[in-house]
Amino acid sequence: MSDVKEFKIPFVGLKPGLHFFHWTVGDSFFVHFPHSPVQKGSVSVNLEFEKKEGMFILKFDTLGQVQVECDRCSGNFSYNLEFGYIFYVRYKEDIEGKSPEDSEVIFISRTDTILDVSQLVYETVILGLPFHKVHPDDENGNSGCDPQIMKYLDRKDENDEKDEVIDERWLDLLKIKNKIS
């Protein structure tokens, strides 16, 4: 990642306490993550970097818009992103004998002098996306998905129901079930 050197924080020279950083990430940032669900967008990222004895607390806040692919119709749409996340950075040497199982804790060596937060910025953006990305409904409550794709999907659902073949071995069980209900 040659273009993301602006995300490298030389923490050795920072005094203990709060420090603030701000970036605006866009298309040129997302290019560095080729398998990302986001390839386009503009996101404002604020970082509150708290340096403490033996650890750092990184509070990320993101606000902006990204282009994502709809999980239903595969069309792209803009998603308004507003999300915050906290990461903790500790020294590996401080946890001897303990297992580092916490996914929110990043471990660095005492010999490190620079912390590259580009991956953390990316992860904060991705964590802000919904699990199921679907076009929002329009002002009339209709799906924002491609109407042609929706017609195909609706037709396929109807055909699936009509083509349902019941295994003869289960017919007796279905008769019992129908008598009960």
CSV table of C-alpha atoms in Angstrom, one decimal:
chain,number,residue,atom,x,y,z
A,1,MET,CA,0.0,0.0,0.0
A,2,SER,CA,2.2,2.8,-1.2
A,3,ASP,CA,-0.4,5.6,-1.2
A,4,VAL,CA,-1.5,5.2,2.4
A,5,LYS,CA,1.6,6.6,4.1
A,6,GLU,CA,-0.6,9.4,5.5
A,7,PHE,CA,-2.1,6.8,7.8
A,8,LYS,CA,1.2,6.1,9.5
A,9,ILE,CA,1.3,7.6,12.9
A,10,PRO,CA,4.8,8.0,14.5
A,11,PHE,CA,3.6,7.4,18.1
A,12,VAL,CA,7.0,7.4,19.7
A,13,GLY,CA,7.2,11.2,19.5
A,14,LEU,CA,3.6,11.7,20.9
A,15,LYS,CA,3.2,12.8,24.5
A,16,PRO,CA,0.8,10.8,26.7
A,17,GLY,CA,-2.8,12.0,26.3
A,18,LEU,CA,-5.3,12.7,23.5
A,19,HIS,CA,-4.3,13.4,19.9
A,20,PHE,CA,-6.6,13.9,17.0
A,21,PHE,CA,-6.3,12.9,13.3
A,22,HIS,CA,-8.7,13.4,10.4
A,23,TRP,CA,-8.7,11.9,6.9
A,24,THR,CA,-11.1,11.8,4.0
A,25,VAL,CA,-11.0,8.5,2.2
A,26,GLY,CA,-12.3,8.0,-1.3
A,27,ASP,CA,-11.9,5.8,-4.3
A,28,SER,CA,-8.1,6.0,-4.3
A,29,PHE,CA,-8.1,4.6,-0.8
A,30,PHE,CA,-10.5,1.7,-1.5
A,31,VAL,CA,-8.4,0.6,-4.5
A,32,HIS,CA,-5.8,-0.7,-2.1
A,33,PHE,CA,-8.3,-3.3,-0.9
A,34,PRO,CA,-9.2,-5.3,-4.1
A,35,HIS,CA,-11.7,-7.7,-2.5
A,36,SER,CA,-13.5,-5.1,-0.7
A,37,PRO,CA,-17.3,-4.8,-0.8
A,38,VAL,CA,-16.7,-1.0,-1.2
A,39,GLN,CA,-14.8,0.3,-4.2
A,40,LYS,CA,-16.2,3.8,-4.4
A,41,GLY,CA,-17.2,6.4,-1.8
A,42,SER,CA,-16.2,9.4,0.2
A,43,VAL,CA,-15.9,8.9,4.0
A,44,SER,CA,-14.7,11.4,6.6
A,45,VAL,CA,-12.7,9.6,9.3
A,46,ASN,CA,-11.9,11.1,12.7
A,47,LEU,CA,-9.5,9.3,15.0
A,48,GLU,CA,-9.1,10.1,18.7
A,49,PHE,CA,-5.7,8.6,19.6
A,50,GLU,CA,-5.2,8.3,23.3
A,51,LYS,CA,-1.7,7.4,24.4
A,52,LYS,CA,-1.4,5.8,27.8
A,53,GLU,CA,1.3,4.0,29.6
A,54,GLY,CA,1.7,0.6,27.8
A,55,MET,CA,-1.2,1.0,25.5
A,56,PHE,CA,-3.1,3.2,23.0
A,57,ILE,CA,-6.9,3.6,22.6
A,58,LEU,CA,-8.0,4.4,19.1
A,59,LYS,CA,-11.6,5.7,18.7
A,60,PHE,CA,-12.6,5.9,15.0
A,61,ASP,CA,-15.7,7.8,13.8
A,62,THR,CA,-16.8,7.6,10.2
A,63,LEU,CA,-19.4,9.6,8.3
A,64,GLY,CA,-20.0,9.6,4.6
A,65,GLN,CA,-21.4,7.6,1.6
A,66,VAL,CA,-20.1,4.5,-0.1
A,67,GLN,CA,-21.3,2.5,-3.1
A,68,VAL,CA,-22.2,-1.1,-2.3
A,69,GLU,CA,-23.8,-3.9,-4.3
A,70,CYS,CA,-27.3,-4.9,-3.5
A,71,ASP,CA,-27.5,-8.5,-2.2
A,72,ARG,CA,-30.9,-9.0,-3.9
A,73,CYS,CA,-30.5,-7.6,-7.4
A,74,SER,CA,-26.7,-7.0,-7.7
A,75,GLY,CA,-27.2,-3.3,-8.6
A,76,ASN,CA,-25.1,-0.6,-7.0
A,77,PHE,CA,-26.5,2.0,-4.6
A,78,SER,CA,-25.2,4.6,-2.2
A,79,TYR,CA,-25.3,3.8,1.5
A,80,ASN,CA,-25.0,6.5,4.1
A,81,LEU,CA,-22.4,5.4,6.6
A,82,GLU,CA,-22.2,6.6,10.2
A,83,PHE,CA,-20.2,4.4,12.5
A,84,GLY,CA,-17.7,4.4,15.3
A,85,TYR,CA,-15.4,1.7,16.6
A,86,ILE,CA,-12.7,1.4,19.3
A,87,PHE,CA,-9.4,-0.5,18.9
A,88,TYR,CA,-6.9,-1.1,21.6
A,89,VAL,CA,-3.1,-1.4,20.9
A,90,ARG,CA,-0.8,-3.1,23.4
A,91,TYR,CA,2.7,-4.3,23.4
A,92,LYS,CA,3.3,-8.0,22.8
A,93,GLU,CA,5.9,-8.2,25.5
A,94,ASP,CA,3.3,-7.1,28.1
A,95,ILE,CA,1.1,-10.1,27.6
A,96,GLU,CA,3.6,-12.9,28.2
A,97,GLY,CA,1.9,-16.1,29.3
A,98,LYS,CA,-1.6,-14.7,28.3
A,99,SER,CA,-3.4,-15.7,25.1
A,100,PRO,CA,-4.3,-12.7,22.9
A,101,GLU,CA,-7.8,-13.7,21.9
A,102,ASP,CA,-9.5,-10.3,21.9
A,103,SER,CA,-10.2,-9.2,18.3
A,104,GLU,CA,-10.3,-5.6,19.3
A,105,VAL,CA,-6.7,-5.6,20.6
A,106,ILE,CA,-3.8,-5.1,18.2
A,107,PHE,CA,-0.4,-6.2,19.4
A,108,ILE,CA,2.8,-4.4,18.4
A,109,SER,CA,6.4,-4.9,19.4
A,110,ARG,CA,8.2,-2.5,21.7
A,111,THR,CA,10.7,-1.9,18.9
A,112,ASP,CA,7.9,-0.4,16.6
A,113,THR,CA,7.9,3.3,16.2
A,114,ILE,CA,5.1,3.8,13.7
A,115,LEU,CA,1.5,2.6,13.7
A,116,ASP,CA,-0.1,2.2,10.3
A,117,VAL,CA,-3.9,2.7,10.8
A,118,SER,CA,-4.9,2.3,7.2
A,119,GLN,CA,-6.2,-1.3,7.8
A,120,LEU,CA,-8.1,-0.1,10.8
A,121,VAL,CA,-9.7,2.8,8.9
A,122,TYR,CA,-10.8,0.3,6.2
A,123,GLU,CA,-12.1,-2.2,8.8
A,124,THR,CA,-14.1,0.6,10.5
A,125,VAL,CA,-15.8,1.5,7.2
A,126,ILE,CA,-16.5,-2.2,6.5
A,127,LEU,CA,-17.9,-2.8,10.0
A,128,GLY,CA,-20.3,0.1,9.5
A,129,LEU,CA,-22.0,-1.7,6.6
A,130,PRO,CA,-25.2,-3.7,7.2
A,131,PHE,CA,-24.9,-7.5,7.1
A,132,HIS,CA,-27.6,-7.6,4.4
A,133,LYS,CA,-27.3,-4.8,1.9
A,134,VAL,CA,-30.5,-4.1,-0.1
A,135,HIS,CA,-31.6,-1.1,-2.0
A,136,PRO,CA,-33.7,1.2,0.2
A,137,ASP,CA,-37.4,1.6,-0.7
A,138,ASP,CA,-38.5,4.7,-2.6
A,139,GLU,CA,-40.8,7.4,-1.2
A,140,ASN,CA,-43.9,5.2,-2.2
A,141,GLY,CA,-42.6,2.2,-0.3
A,142,ASN,CA,-41.6,0.3,-3.5
A,143,SER,CA,-38.4,-1.6,-3.7
A,144,GLY,CA,-35.4,0.3,-5.1
A,145,CYS,CA,-34.2,-2.8,-6.8
A,146,ASP,CA,-34.0,-3.2,-10.6
A,147,PRO,CA,-37.7,-4.0,-11.6
A,148,GLN,CA,-36.6,-6.5,-14.3
A,149,ILE,CA,-34.6,-8.5,-11.8
A,150,MET,CA,-37.4,-8.4,-9.3
A,151,LYS,CA,-39.9,-9.7,-12.0
A,152,TYR,CA,-37.5,-12.6,-12.7
A,153,LEU,CA,-37.1,-13.3,-9.0
A,154,ASP,CA,-40.8,-13.2,-8.3
A,155,ARG,CA,-41.5,-15.5,-11.3
A,156,LYS,CA,-38.9,-17.9,-10.2
A,157,ASP,CA,-40.5,-18.1,-6.7
A,158,GLU,CA,-43.9,-18.9,-8.2
A,159,ASN,CA,-42.4,-21.6,-10.4
A,160,ASP,CA,-40.6,-23.1,-7.4
A,161,GLU,CA,-43.9,-23.5,-5.6
A,162,LYS,CA,-45.6,-25.1,-8.6
A,163,ASP,CA,-42.8,-27.5,-9.3
A,164,GLU,CA,-42.6,-28.8,-5.8
A,165,VAL,CA,-42.7,-32.6,-5.9
A,166,ILE,CA,-43.5,-34.5,-2.8
A,167,ASP,CA,-41.8,-37.7,-2.2
A,168,GLU,CA,-44.5,-40.5,-1.9
A,169,ARG,CA,-42.9,-41.8,1.2
A,170,TRP,CA,-43.9,-38.6,3.1
A,171,LEU,CA,-47.6,-38.5,1.9
A,172,ASP,CA,-48.8,-40.5,4.9
A,173,LEU,CA,-47.1,-38.1,7.3
A,174,LEU,CA,-48.6,-35.1,5.5
A,175,LYS,CA,-52.1,-36.7,5.9
A,176,ILE,CA,-51.5,-37.0,9.6
A,177,LYS,CA,-50.2,-33.5,9.8
A,178,ASN,CA,-53.2,-32.1,7.9
A,179,LYS,CA,-55.6,-34.0,10.3
A,180,ILE,CA,-53.9,-32.4,13.3
A,181,SER,CA,-54.0,-28.9,12.0
